[in-house]
Each structure stands twice: as structure tokens, then as C-alpha cells.
């Protein structure tokens, strides 16, 4: 089997052989030898009346060295992604058995900066360009010792390495946004991970959804990354073509959570032939191996003494006498067994590399905030030029202006009508922001999950950037709304009440937005969050002070947590201060109590949202 070699040895031999690749120069990379022995993983499945433990992985062993590409292959449900996530540190070690070591040491969170993890679904912002995506990743992840220009140059170098220069100014795109091709999107995902020069690169189904030619180029690129940059690459693959299959250095074949084969991919067929299993027709070797893993033996020659046991594999893993079928026995080549036991052959330079004792951020908190704020503005820039919300707000303002045209407060009826207008303003700007903010965190959950797992930034910096990048649009729309409504409906025409009315609406918007953020962060499910928000907003509206003024004591507390109630009272006090001592049962004073209540809601709801995000489990 393959000899263990560190990355500098791999690079030196390639250069001597004339195989130097100008795109993937050997960088100063910590060589990491990954070993795993007898790895098991179980999950607890809860039922209506009981719960049972299900074994997902059972006794998986293997190793992969710098400069090698290890493929995890098997049918759907065989445990490929689970094993990949476990090796990449995305699964808690408390629920696993066996050992996983990196240079003969267990996993620690300080390895995050040395690991790149590409998920099966490309988690990218659809409205950012290729260049913007990689540049923001570089500015967030690369060390503080580098200047902004050096980080941006690194992003450009990665684009060149991955042949992305031609589409660097094209948006990534998504389900409803036209953008780059599937192969280019996959390369951007890989570029996001290799931009920090990781030692370990994990990829989950990198060829999924790609045509055969693009898939082959992707695997060749991974081979170049491993061989010429000295990285350790592990990838899952479902059903590769024969050309892809021969592009892997090592292969792990899984079946029903068991290890069926570990060794050189080129020697897999030879091994199964040695136990009497061979294809009856010319077929892709990967298809043959997957048929074996699935116990599908229609086109496979199987020794007569194994036929009954293999046939039984369609309904169960074990034979009638309780012993595993030889097809489902673990096979680890002798050389691989020795490699699992041998100490890692690090050179003196690599031994001198020590991982930091605490996480090293690529930017200060303020820099992280600024970068994420800028990224948020660019990702949602299309919303600022979207005519729909502007048309919605302005049309509603015109309708209100026509219905309450030049209302006269000198009569009791006119005063009552204008109070109804102020209540509607409080309700409208309490309803609109809630259902906009609900989508913030659920829509970005996959991105937040991925970037937090990679240790790209502090959660507090992300939270502040995400919650403030919407404010420009949140302030522009109500200002347009009030300019139209205020002067059409005959509200108090004076600079002081006008600006206080705008400030009151802003406080209401921030409080309502905080409620939406909290509900979205707690539930992380748009349907459930929308349902809960609808009930909550309707309750706040009913308790807002217009529909019912005398509320029973046992439920009167609801109005005090209703931002509609406090906004309505504050608008009344702004408009009628000095005009009347009481309006609609509300005492006209300086409004300090309502301002304090809204400020407490603004910060209280956001604190609840932040704490909910901190409790969110990080994983794939």
C-alpha cells in the first residue's frame, strides 16, 4: 500500500518528476495524517412510547495521508456522510466510539482553522458575485497579520487556481436567481474552504448534480490540490464513473454502516475476485462494488458456499447461524493495518508547528462586524431597488390620506377618527417589520451553521451585523409613508411633532423587528414562526388600547408587553400635548414611560434572539 509521506516529500518528488503544477504550489501547510480505528456511532430514535438506539457506523477503520485522496463510497444510507462529518469534527465525540486521531492526537476545536468542509449543497449567498464571495471569506478567515490588499490578492489567486477568473463578476445565483453554472458554483464552494490553506479538506458528494465531464474535472482538481499542495483530502462519492473511480488513491466501501473494504482503490476488484466475487458482464467497477454493498448479485458471480448468505443480505445482514456474510466482513489490507499502528512520520519542521491554545480570529470584532455588515448590504442590495415594498407602503399611505383627508380634531367625532388613524399607524408599523424579520435567521441558518462550524467569526459580530444591515431600508420606508400620511390627513403641522412622530414609529419598528428576530431564532422554522407571530401580533393589536379600554385584571398584563399599545399612546401624546388632558382615556403627559417600555422591548427581544442562536447546535 501507499507509504506515508509528508507534504514536503510529496511536493519534492513531484517537482523532480517534472509534475509541478503552477496552480497548486506547495504552501507552508501543516501535514496532517488522519487515522481512525474501530469507529462506531449510534443515535437514539424516539418513538411514541419508547426509544431505541440505532447503530449508524460499526467498527470503521482507515487512514489517509497528506497528498492522498480518500473516497468514501457506498449506497444511500450506508453512513458515508455521517463518517465524513465525524472525521471532520462536525459530530460530538460523546456519541461515538473508537478513536480518531490527527497526527496521533485527538480532535480539538483548535483544529477548525486547519479543516475545510464542503457540504453537499452549495451554501452560498445567491446575490453575491464570485469575487465578492471569495473576498469576504478571505477578509474574515485569513490571519490579522495580512493586510486587506494581501487578503484580496489571496482571493484572486484562488480564483486563478480554480479557473474562475472569467465568471468572477457573475452572481452565484440560486433557485430564483440566474447565476454561474453548477460546476462553477461547486468550485466556489471549494475555493471558500481552501482560501485559508487548510491541511484537511472534506467534501460531501462534490460531483452531485454535475455532468460526467465536469465531475471528472472536479475530481482531477481535488487530486491536484492533494498532490501539489500537500493536503489530505477525503470525499464521499455515491456512484462514480469508471474514470472517476480510478482517480482516487484510497477507497473505503461501506455497506449498512459496516466497513466492507479499505485499501487502494485500484486493488478493490482484485480483493473481491480473491474471495470469488466478480462481475459476470463488463461493468463499471464502482457499480460492481455498490451492487455487492447492496447485496444485489444478479450480474455478479458468487461462490456457491456464499450464495445463501449473500441472498439473505436483501433482508438482513446476518446469516441464519448468526455469523456475518463474508461479503459484509471488514477487509483492511495488511499494509493499511500496519499504517494504522505506525506512528506518524512527521519531519522536524512539522513537529515544531504548534496549534494555538485559543481560537485565532482573522479579524477583530469591529472588523468582523464591518465585513459582515458590508456583505449583508450587498447580499440584500436588490431589496433596496425593489419597487414592490415601496409601492405597497406608498399605496397604503395614499389610501389612508384619502380616507382621513384633512380630518378636523376640533369636533369629538373628528378627534375620535384621528385617534383611529394613529392606532392604525401603530398597528401597521408593528405588523410589517415582524413578518420581515422572521425570515432573517431561518433563511441564513445553513450559512450560519457552516461558518460557525469553521470558526469564521464571533456570533455576536454576525448578530449585530445582521440586525443592523436592514435598518437603512427599515427607516426609508416609514419616512416616505409618514411624509404622505402626515400632511394629507391634517395631523399637527409643526416640525417638533412631525419628527417626534417619525421617532415614535422608528421605536415601534425596532421593537417589532426584535420580536420577529426572536421568534425566528427560537423556532428556526418559517412556517411555525409565521403561525406564532400571527397569533402574537393579533393579540398585541387587540390589547393595543382602541378595541377595548377596560381589560380584565387577570389578562391586563398583555397590553404592557404590546408595542402597539405603547406606540399608540405615544403618538396620541405627541399629537395632542397641550390640546387636551385626556384623549380616548389616555392621559396626555411627556410619554417617558412609553419610550422606556419600547426601548426595553428593543433590547430585550434582541437579547432573547441572540441567546437562542447561541443555543443552536453546530453541525452539517
Coordinates of C-alpha atoms in Angstrom, one line a residue:
X1 CA 0.0 0.0 0.0
X2 CA 0.9 3.7 -0.1
X3 CA 3.9 4.8 2.0
X4 CA 3.2 7.6 4.5
X5 CA 4.9 10.7 3.2
X6 CA 4.7 14.3 4.5
X7 CA 3.6 17.1 2.2
X8 CA 7.2 18.4 1.6
X9 CA 8.3 15.0 0.4
X10 CA 5.3 14.7 -1.9
X11 CA 6.0 18.1 -3.4
X12 CA 9.7 17.4 -3.9
X13 CA 9.1 14.2 -5.7
X14 CA 6.5 15.7 -8.0
X15 CA 8.9 18.6 -8.9
X16 CA 11.8 16.1 -9.6
X17 CA 9.5 14.1 -11.8
X18 CA 8.5 17.1 -13.8
X19 CA 4.9 17.1 -12.5
X20 CA 5.0 20.6 -11.0
X21 CA 1.5 22.2 -11.2
X22 CA 1.8 26.0 -11.4
X23 CA -1.7 26.4 -10.0
X24 CA -1.2 24.4 -6.8
X25 CA 2.2 25.2 -5.4
X26 CA 3.2 23.5 -2.2
X27 CA 2.4 26.1 0.5
X28 CA 3.5 26.1 4.1
X29 CA 0.9 23.6 5.3
X30 CA 0.8 21.6 8.4
X31 CA 0.8 18.0 7.2
X32 CA -2.0 16.1 9.0
X33 CA -2.1 12.3 8.9
X34 CA -5.7 11.2 9.7
X35 CA -6.3 7.8 11.3
X36 CA -9.4 6.2 12.7
X37 CA -9.8 2.8 14.3
X38 CA -13.0 0.9 15.2
X39 CA -15.1 4.0 14.9
X40 CA -18.8 3.5 15.9
X41 CA -21.7 5.9 16.0
X42 CA -25.2 5.4 17.5
X43 CA -28.2 7.6 17.6
X44 CA -31.2 7.5 19.9
X45 CA -34.5 7.2 18.0
X46 CA -37.5 8.3 20.0
X47 CA -40.9 6.6 19.4
X48 CA -44.3 7.3 20.8
X49 CA -44.0 5.0 23.8
X50 CA -40.3 4.1 23.9
X51 CA -36.9 4.9 22.4
X52 CA -34.3 2.7 20.8
X53 CA -30.6 3.0 19.9
X54 CA -29.7 2.6 16.3
X55 CA -26.1 1.9 15.1
X56 CA -25.2 4.1 12.1
X57 CA -21.5 3.1 11.9
X58 CA -19.9 -0.1 13.2
X59 CA -16.2 -0.6 13.5
X60 CA -14.9 1.6 10.7
X61 CA -11.1 1.8 10.4
X62 CA -8.9 3.6 7.9
X63 CA -6.2 6.3 7.3
X64 CA -5.3 8.9 4.8
X65 CA -2.0 10.9 4.4
X66 CA -1.1 14.3 3.0
X67 CA -1.0 14.1 -0.8
X68 CA -3.8 11.5 -1.0
X69 CA -7.5 11.5 -1.9
X70 CA -9.6 9.0 0.1
X71 CA -13.1 8.2 -1.3
X72 CA -15.9 7.1 0.9
X73 CA -18.2 5.1 -1.2
X74 CA -21.4 3.1 -0.6
X75 CA -25.1 3.1 -1.3
X76 CA -27.6 5.6 0.1
X77 CA -27.9 5.2 3.8
X78 CA -24.6 3.4 4.3
X79 CA -23.2 6.1 6.6
X80 CA -20.9 8.0 4.2
X81 CA -21.9 11.5 5.2
X82 CA -22.0 10.5 8.9
X83 CA -18.5 9.2 8.7
X84 CA -17.3 12.3 6.9
X85 CA -18.9 14.6 9.4
X86 CA -17.4 12.6 12.3
X87 CA -13.9 12.8 10.8
X88 CA -14.4 16.5 10.2
X89 CA -15.3 17.3 13.8
X90 CA -18.9 18.1 12.9
X91 CA -20.4 15.4 15.2
X92 CA -20.0 15.4 19.0
X93 CA -17.4 12.8 20.2
X94 CA -19.6 11.9 23.1
X95 CA -21.9 9.8 20.9
X96 CA -19.1 8.0 19.2
X97 CA -16.8 5.1 19.9
X98 CA -13.3 4.1 18.7
X99 CA -10.6 6.6 18.1
X100 CA -9.9 9.4 15.5
X101 CA -6.5 11.0 15.6
X102 CA -4.9 13.8 13.7
X103 CA -1.1 13.4 13.8
X104 CA -1.7 10.9 16.6
X105 CA -3.7 13.5 18.7
X106 CA -7.4 13.6 19.3
X107 CA -9.6 16.3 17.7
X108 CA -9.8 19.7 19.4
X109 CA -11.7 22.8 18.4
X110 CA -8.4 24.5 17.6
X111 CA -8.2 22.3 14.5
X112 CA -11.0 24.2 13.0
X113 CA -8.7 26.6 11.2
X114 CA -6.9 23.5 9.7
X115 CA -10.0 21.9 8.3
X116 CA -12.1 22.8 5.2
X117 CA -15.5 21.2 4.9
X118 CA -17.6 21.5 1.7
X119 CA -21.2 20.4 2.2
X120 CA -23.2 18.6 -0.5
X121 CA -25.5 21.5 -1.0
X122 CA -23.6 24.6 -2.0
X123 CA -24.2 27.1 0.8
X124 CA -23.5 30.4 -0.8
X125 CA -25.2 33.8 -0.9
X126 CA -27.0 33.9 -4.3
X127 CA -26.8 37.7 -4.9
X128 CA -23.0 38.0 -4.3
X129 CA -20.6 37.6 -7.2
X130 CA -17.9 35.0 -7.3
X131 CA -15.2 37.6 -6.5
X132 CA -17.2 39.1 -3.6
X133 CA -17.9 35.7 -2.1
X134 CA -14.2 34.7 -2.0
X135 CA -13.0 38.2 -1.0
X136 CA -15.3 38.3 2.0
X137 CA -14.1 34.8 3.0
X138 CA -10.5 35.8 2.7
X139 CA -11.0 39.0 4.8
X140 CA -12.8 37.1 7.6
X141 CA -10.6 34.0 7.7
X142 CA -7.0 34.9 6.8
X143 CA -4.7 36.0 9.7
X144 CA -4.7 39.5 11.1
X145 CA -1.0 39.8 10.1
X146 CA -2.0 40.2 6.5
X147 CA -3.2 43.5 5.1
X148 CA -6.5 43.8 3.3
X149 CA -4.7 44.0 -0.1
X150 CA -2.9 40.8 0.7
X151 CA -6.1 39.0 1.6
X152 CA -7.8 40.2 -1.6
X153 CA -4.8 39.0 -3.6
X154 CA -5.2 35.6 -2.0
X155 CA -8.8 35.5 -3.1
X156 CA -7.7 36.4 -6.7
X157 CA -5.1 33.6 -6.5
X158 CA -7.7 31.1 -5.5
X159 CA -9.9 32.2 -8.4
X160 CA -7.0 31.6 -10.8
X161 CA -6.3 28.2 -9.2
X162 CA -9.9 27.1 -9.7
X163 CA -10.3 28.7 -13.2
X164 CA -12.9 31.2 -12.0
X165 CA -11.5 34.4 -13.5
X166 CA -14.0 34.5 -16.3
X167 CA -17.0 34.4 -14.0
X168 CA -15.6 36.5 -11.2
X169 CA -18.1 39.3 -11.7
X170 CA -21.1 37.0 -12.1
X171 CA -23.6 36.4 -9.3
X172 CA -23.6 33.0 -7.7
X173 CA -27.3 32.6 -8.3
X174 CA -29.9 30.2 -6.8
X175 CA -33.4 28.8 -7.2
X176 CA -34.8 32.1 -8.4
X177 CA -31.7 34.0 -9.5
X178 CA -29.7 33.2 -12.6
X179 CA -26.0 32.8 -11.9
X180 CA -22.9 30.7 -12.6
X181 CA -23.1 27.0 -13.7
X182 CA -23.3 24.1 -11.3
X183 CA -19.6 23.2 -11.8
X184 CA -18.5 26.8 -11.2
X185 CA -20.7 27.0 -8.1
X186 CA -19.1 23.9 -6.7
X187 CA -15.6 25.3 -7.4
X188 CA -16.6 28.5 -5.5
X189 CA -17.6 26.3 -2.5
X190 CA -14.3 24.6 -2.7
X191 CA -12.5 27.9 -3.0
X192 CA -14.2 29.2 0.1
X193 CA -12.6 26.4 2.0
X194 CA -9.1 26.3 0.6
X195 CA -8.7 30.0 0.8
X196 CA -7.2 29.6 4.3
X197 CA -4.9 26.8 3.1
X198 CA -6.3 24.1 5.3
X199 CA -4.5 20.8 5.9
X200 CA -7.6 18.7 5.8
X201 CA -10.3 19.1 3.1
X202 CA -13.6 17.2 3.5
X203 CA -16.1 17.2 0.7
X204 CA -19.6 15.7 0.7
X205 CA -20.7 14.5 -2.8
X206 CA -18.8 17.1 -4.7
X207 CA -19.9 15.7 -8.1
X208 CA -23.6 15.6 -7.2
X209 CA -25.7 17.1 -10.0
X210 CA -22.7 17.6 -12.3
X211 CA -22.3 16.1 -15.8
X212 CA -19.6 13.5 -16.2
X213 CA -17.0 15.8 -17.8
X214 CA -17.5 18.5 -15.1
X215 CA -17.4 15.8 -12.4
X216 CA -14.1 14.4 -13.8
X217 CA -12.6 17.9 -13.8
X218 CA -13.7 18.4 -10.2
X219 CA -12.1 15.2 -9.0
X220 CA -8.9 15.9 -11.0
X221 CA -8.8 19.3 -9.3
X222 CA -9.1 17.7 -5.9
X223 CA -6.2 15.3 -6.8
X224 CA -4.1 18.3 -7.8
X225 CA -4.9 20.1 -4.5
X226 CA -3.9 17.0 -2.6
X227 CA -0.8 16.1 -4.6
X228 CA 0.7 19.5 -5.3
X229 CA -0.4 21.4 -2.2
X230 CA 0.2 18.6 0.2
X231 CA -3.3 18.5 1.6
X232 CA -5.2 15.5 3.0
X233 CA -8.5 15.1 1.0
X234 CA -11.5 13.0 2.0
X235 CA -14.6 12.9 -0.1
X236 CA -17.8 11.0 -0.3
X237 CA -19.0 9.7 -3.7
X238 CA -22.2 7.9 -4.5
X239 CA -21.9 6.3 -7.9
X240 CA -18.7 7.5 -9.8
X241 CA -18.0 6.7 -13.4
X242 CA -15.1 4.3 -14.1
X243 CA -12.8 7.3 -14.9
X244 CA -13.7 8.9 -11.5
X245 CA -13.2 5.7 -9.6
X246 CA -9.6 5.3 -10.9
X247 CA -8.8 8.9 -9.8
X248 CA -8.9 8.1 -6.1
X249 CA -5.8 6.9 -4.2
X250 CA -7.7 5.1 -1.4
X251 CA -11.2 3.7 -1.1
X252 CA -13.5 2.9 1.8
X253 CA -16.5 0.9 0.8
X254 CA -19.4 1.0 3.3
X255 CA -22.5 -1.2 3.4
X256 CA -25.2 -0.7 6.1
X257 CA -22.8 1.0 8.4
X258 CA -20.1 -1.7 8.1
X259 CA -16.7 -1.4 6.5
X260 CA -16.5 -3.7 3.5
X261 CA -13.2 -2.7 2.1
X262 CA -10.3 -0.3 2.9
X263 CA -7.2 0.0 0.7
X264 CA -6.1 1.2 -2.7
X265 CA -9.0 1.8 -5.0
X266 CA -7.0 0.0 -7.8
X267 CA -6.9 -3.2 -5.7
X268 CA -10.6 -3.4 -4.7
X269 CA -11.6 -5.6 -7.6
X270 CA -8.6 -7.9 -7.1
X271 CA -9.6 -8.4 -3.5
X272 CA -13.2 -9.3 -4.2
X273 CA -12.1 -11.6 -7.0
X274 CA -9.8 -13.4 -4.5
X275 CA -12.9 -14.4 -2.4
X276 CA -14.8 -15.5 -5.5
X277 CA -16.9 -12.4 -6.3
X278 CA -16.5 -11.0 -9.8
X279 CA -18.8 -9.3 -12.4
X280 CA -20.4 -11.6 -15.0
X281 CA -20.5 -8.8 -17.6
X282 CA -18.3 -5.9 -18.3
X283 CA -19.3 -3.1 -16.0
X284 CA -18.1 -0.1 -14.1
X285 CA -16.1 -1.2 -11.1
X286 CA -17.9 1.3 -8.9
X287 CA -21.3 -0.2 -9.9
X288 CA -20.0 -3.7 -9.1
X289 CA -18.9 -2.6 -5.7
X290 CA -22.2 -0.9 -5.0
X291 CA -24.1 -4.0 -6.1
X292 CA -22.1 -6.0 -3.6
X293 CA -22.7 -3.5 -0.8
X294 CA -26.4 -3.7 -1.6
X295 CA -26.3 -7.5 -1.9
X296 CA -27.6 -7.2 -5.5
X297 CA -26.0 -10.3 -7.1
X298 CA -27.9 -10.5 -10.4
X299 CA -24.9 -9.8 -12.6
X300 CA -22.3 -11.0 -10.1
X301 CA -20.6 -14.4 -9.9
X302 CA -20.7 -15.6 -6.2
X303 CA -19.2 -18.9 -4.9
X304 CA -21.9 -21.4 -4.2
X305 CA -21.0 -21.6 -0.5
X306 CA -21.7 -17.8 -0.2
X307 CA -24.9 -17.7 -2.3
X308 CA -27.4 -18.4 0.5
X309 CA -25.7 -15.8 2.8
X310 CA -25.5 -13.1 0.2
X311 CA -29.1 -13.7 -1.0
X312 CA -30.1 -13.2 2.6
X313 CA -28.4 -9.8 2.6
X314 CA -31.5 -8.3 1.0
X315 CA -33.5 -8.8 4.2
X316 CA -30.8 -8.9 6.9
X317 CA -27.1 -8.5 7.5
X318 CA -26.5 -11.8 9.2
X319 CA -26.9 -15.4 8.1
X320 CA -29.2 -17.9 9.8
X321 CA -26.4 -19.1 12.1
X322 CA -25.8 -15.5 13.3
X323 CA -22.5 -15.0 11.6
X324 CA -21.8 -12.2 9.2
X325 CA -21.6 -13.0 5.5
X326 CA -18.1 -12.8 4.1
X327 CA -19.4 -10.1 1.8
X328 CA -20.1 -8.0 4.9
X329 CA -16.9 -8.7 6.7
X330 CA -14.4 -6.0 7.3
X331 CA -11.5 -6.1 4.9
X332 CA -8.5 -3.9 5.7
X333 CA -5.3 -4.6 3.7
X334 CA -2.3 -5.7 5.7
X335 CA -0.3 -2.6 4.8
X336 CA -3.1 -0.4 5.9
X337 CA -3.3 -2.2 9.2
X338 CA 0.4 -1.5 9.7
X339 CA -0.1 2.2 8.8
X340 CA -2.9 2.4 11.4
X341 CA -0.4 1.2 14.1
X342 CA 2.7 3.1 13.0
X343 CA 3.5 6.5 14.5
X344 CA 3.0 9.5 12.2
X345 CA 6.3 10.2 10.3
X346 CA 6.5 14.0 10.7
X347 CA 9.7 15.8 9.8
X348 CA 11.4 18.1 12.3
X349 CA 9.8 21.2 10.8
X350 CA 6.3 19.9 11.0
X351 CA 6.9 18.7 14.6
X352 CA 7.8 22.2 15.5
X353 CA 4.4 23.5 14.4
X354 CA 2.2 24.0 17.5
X355 CA -1.6 24.7 17.2
X356 CA -2.7 27.9 19.1
X357 CA -4.1 27.5 22.6
X358 CA -7.2 29.5 21.8
X359 CA -9.1 30.3 18.6
X360 CA -7.3 32.8 16.3
X361 CA -9.7 35.1 14.7
X362 CA -8.8 36.5 11.2
X363 CA -10.1 39.9 12.2
X364 CA -11.0 42.0 15.3
X365 CA -14.6 42.1 16.4
X366 CA -15.1 45.5 14.8
X367 CA -13.6 44.4 11.5
X368 CA -15.8 41.3 11.6
X369 CA -18.8 43.5 12.1
X370 CA -17.9 45.8 9.3
X371 CA -17.2 43.0 6.9
X372 CA -20.4 41.2 7.7
X373 CA -22.4 44.4 7.6
X374 CA -21.0 45.2 4.1
X375 CA -21.7 41.6 3.0
X376 CA -25.3 41.9 4.3
X377 CA -25.8 45.1 2.4
X378 CA -24.5 43.7 -0.9
X379 CA -26.5 40.4 -0.5
X380 CA -29.7 42.4 0.1
X381 CA -29.0 45.3 -2.3
X382 CA -31.7 44.0 -4.7
X383 CA -34.2 44.7 -2.0
X384 CA -33.3 48.4 -1.9
X385 CA -34.2 48.7 -5.6
X386 CA -37.3 46.6 -5.4
X387 CA -40.3 48.6 -6.3
X388 CA -42.8 46.2 -4.6
X389 CA -42.3 47.3 -0.9
X390 CA -42.1 50.9 -1.9
X391 CA -45.4 50.6 -3.9
X392 CA -47.0 48.8 -1.0
X393 CA -46.1 51.4 1.5
X394 CA -46.9 54.4 -0.7
X395 CA -50.2 53.0 -1.9
X396 CA -51.3 52.3 1.7
X397 CA -50.2 55.9 2.6
X398 CA -52.3 57.4 -0.2
X399 CA -55.4 55.3 0.8
X400 CA -55.0 56.5 4.4
X401 CA -54.6 60.1 3.2
X402 CA -57.8 59.9 1.2
X403 CA -59.8 58.2 4.0
X404 CA -58.7 60.7 6.6
X405 CA -58.4 63.7 4.3
X406 CA -57.9 66.9 6.3
X407 CA -59.5 65.4 9.5
X408 CA -60.7 68.0 11.9
X409 CA -59.9 67.4 15.6
X410 CA -61.9 70.4 16.8
X411 CA -65.0 68.1 17.0
X412 CA -65.3 65.0 19.2
X413 CA -66.1 62.9 16.1
X414 CA -63.0 64.2 14.3
X415 CA -60.8 63.6 17.3
X416 CA -62.0 60.0 17.6
X417 CA -61.4 59.4 13.8
X418 CA -57.9 60.8 14.0
X419 CA -57.1 58.6 17.1
X420 CA -58.2 55.7 14.9
X421 CA -55.7 56.8 12.3
X422 CA -52.9 56.9 14.9
X423 CA -53.8 53.4 16.1
X424 CA -53.7 52.1 12.5
X425 CA -50.2 53.6 12.1
X426 CA -49.1 51.8 15.3
X427 CA -50.6 48.5 14.1
X428 CA -49.2 48.7 10.5
X429 CA -45.7 49.5 11.6
X430 CA -45.9 46.8 14.3
X431 CA -47.1 44.2 11.8
X432 CA -44.9 44.9 8.8
X433 CA -41.4 44.6 10.4
X434 CA -42.3 41.4 12.4
X435 CA -43.0 39.4 9.3
X436 CA -40.0 40.7 7.5
X437 CA -37.6 40.0 10.4
X438 CA -38.9 36.4 10.9
X439 CA -37.1 35.2 7.8
X440 CA -33.7 36.6 8.8
X441 CA -32.2 33.7 10.7
X442 CA -34.1 30.7 9.3
X443 CA -33.1 31.7 5.8
X444 CA -29.5 32.0 6.7
X445 CA -29.4 29.0 9.1
X446 CA -27.3 26.8 6.7
X447 CA -24.8 29.6 6.1
X448 CA -24.6 30.5 9.8
X449 CA -24.2 26.8 10.7
X450 CA -21.4 26.3 8.2
X451 CA -19.4 29.5 9.0
X452 CA -19.7 29.0 12.8
X453 CA -18.5 25.4 12.4
X454 CA -15.5 26.8 10.5
X455 CA -14.9 29.4 13.2
X456 CA -15.0 32.3 10.8
X457 CA -16.3 35.0 13.2
X458 CA -17.8 35.6 16.5
X459 CA -21.6 35.1 16.8
X460 CA -22.0 38.5 18.4
X461 CA -20.4 40.2 15.4
X462 CA -22.7 38.3 13.0
X463 CA -25.8 39.1 15.1
X464 CA -25.1 42.8 15.2
X465 CA -24.3 43.0 11.5
X466 CA -27.3 41.0 10.5
X467 CA -29.7 43.0 12.7
X468 CA -28.4 46.4 11.6
X469 CA -27.9 45.8 7.9
X470 CA -31.6 46.0 7.4
X471 CA -32.0 49.4 9.2
X472 CA -31.5 51.7 6.2
X473 CA -34.4 50.2 4.3
X474 CA -36.4 50.0 7.6
X475 CA -36.0 53.8 8.1
X476 CA -36.5 54.9 4.5
X477 CA -40.0 53.2 4.0
X478 CA -41.7 54.6 7.1
X479 CA -40.3 58.1 6.4
X480 CA -41.9 58.0 2.9
X481 CA -45.1 56.7 4.5
X482 CA -45.3 59.4 7.1
X483 CA -44.5 62.3 4.8
X484 CA -47.5 61.3 2.7
X485 CA -49.9 60.5 5.5
X486 CA -49.0 63.3 7.8
X487 CA -49.8 66.2 5.6
X488 CA -52.7 64.6 3.8
X489 CA -54.6 63.7 7.0
X490 CA -54.2 67.1 8.7
X491 CA -52.1 65.9 11.6
X492 CA -50.4 68.6 13.7
X493 CA -48.3 70.6 11.2
X494 CA -45.2 71.6 13.2
X495 CA -41.5 70.4 12.9
X496 CA -41.4 69.2 16.6
X497 CA -44.5 66.8 16.5
X498 CA -43.6 65.7 13.0
X499 CA -40.1 64.5 13.9
X500 CA -41.3 63.0 17.2
X501 CA -43.9 61.0 15.3
X502 CA -41.2 59.7 13.0
X503 CA -39.0 58.8 16.0
X504 CA -42.0 57.0 17.7
X505 CA -42.6 54.9 14.5
X506 CA -38.9 54.1 14.4
X507 CA -39.0 52.8 18.0
X508 CA -42.1 50.7 17.1
X509 CA -40.3 49.3 14.1
X510 CA -37.2 48.3 16.1
X511 CA -39.4 46.7 18.8
X512 CA -41.4 44.8 16.3
X513 CA -38.3 43.7 14.4
X514 CA -36.8 42.4 17.6
X515 CA -39.9 40.3 18.2
X516 CA -39.7 38.9 14.7
X517 CA -35.9 38.1 15.2
X518 CA -36.6 36.4 18.5
X519 CA -39.4 34.2 17.1
X520 CA -37.4 33.2 14.1
X521 CA -34.2 32.5 16.1
X522 CA -36.2 30.4 18.7
X523 CA -38.1 28.2 16.2
X524 CA -35.8 28.3 13.1
X525 CA -38.8 27.2 11.1
X526 CA -40.5 29.7 8.8
X527 CA -44.0 28.0 8.9
X528 CA -44.0 27.6 12.7
X529 CA -42.6 31.1 13.2
X530 CA -45.2 32.7 10.9
X531 CA -48.0 31.0 12.8
X532 CA -46.7 32.1 16.2
X533 CA -46.1 35.6 15.0
X534 CA -49.6 35.9 13.6
X535 CA -51.2 34.9 17.0
X536 CA -48.8 37.2 18.9
X537 CA -49.3 40.3 16.7
X538 CA -53.1 39.8 16.7
X539 CA -53.1 39.6 20.5
X540 CA -50.9 42.7 20.7
X541 CA -53.2 44.6 18.4
X542 CA -56.4 43.6 20.3
X543 CA -54.7 44.8 23.5
X544 CA -53.5 47.9 21.9
X545 CA -56.0 50.3 23.6
X546 CA -58.6 51.0 20.9
X547 CA -60.8 48.0 20.7
X548 CA -61.1 47.5 24.4
X549 CA -60.1 50.0 27.1
X550 CA -61.2 48.1 30.2
X551 CA -59.3 44.9 30.2
X552 CA -59.9 42.2 33.0
X553 CA -57.1 42.3 35.6
X554 CA -56.0 38.7 35.0
X555 CA -55.1 39.4 31.4
X556 CA -54.3 43.1 31.5
X557 CA -50.6 42.4 31.6
X558 CA -50.6 41.6 27.9
X559 CA -51.0 45.3 26.9
X560 CA -47.8 46.2 28.8
X561 CA -45.8 43.9 26.5
X562 CA -47.6 45.1 23.4
X563 CA -45.5 47.6 21.4
X564 CA -48.8 48.6 19.6
X565 CA -50.2 49.8 22.9
X566 CA -47.2 51.9 23.8
X567 CA -46.8 53.2 20.3
X568 CA -50.4 54.3 20.1
X569 CA -50.3 56.1 23.5
X570 CA -47.0 57.8 22.5
X571 CA -48.5 59.0 19.2
X572 CA -51.5 60.4 21.0
X573 CA -49.3 62.3 23.4
X574 CA -47.1 63.7 20.6
X575 CA -50.1 64.9 18.6
X576 CA -52.3 66.3 21.4
X577 CA -49.9 67.6 24.0
X578 CA -51.3 70.9 25.2
X579 CA -54.6 70.3 23.4
X580 CA -56.5 68.1 25.8
X581 CA -55.6 66.4 29.2
X582 CA -57.1 63.1 28.1
X583 CA -57.8 61.5 24.7
X584 CA -59.6 58.2 24.4
X585 CA -58.9 57.5 28.1
X586 CA -55.1 58.2 27.6
X587 CA -53.5 60.8 29.9
X588 CA -51.5 63.3 27.8
X589 CA -48.1 63.6 29.6
X590 CA -44.5 63.6 28.4
X591 CA -44.6 60.0 27.3
X592 CA -41.4 58.9 29.1
X593 CA -43.0 55.6 30.3
X594 CA -43.8 54.5 26.8
X595 CA -40.4 55.4 25.5
X596 CA -38.7 53.4 28.2
X597 CA -41.1 50.4 27.6
X598 CA -40.3 50.4 23.8
X599 CA -36.5 50.7 24.5
X600 CA -36.7 47.7 26.9
X601 CA -38.5 45.7 24.2
X602 CA -35.9 46.7 21.5
X603 CA -33.1 45.3 23.6
X604 CA -35.0 42.5 25.4
X605 CA -36.3 40.8 22.2
X606 CA -32.9 41.0 20.6
X607 CA -31.1 39.6 23.7
X608 CA -33.6 36.7 23.5
X609 CA -32.8 36.2 19.8
X610 CA -29.1 36.2 20.5
X611 CA -29.3 33.7 23.3
X612 CA -31.4 31.4 21.1
X613 CA -28.8 31.5 18.4
X614 CA -26.1 30.6 20.9
X615 CA -28.0 27.5 21.9
X616 CA -28.3 26.4 18.2
X617 CA -26.3 23.2 17.7
X618 CA -23.5 23.5 15.2
X619 CA -23.3 20.7 12.6
X620 CA -23.8 19.8 9.0

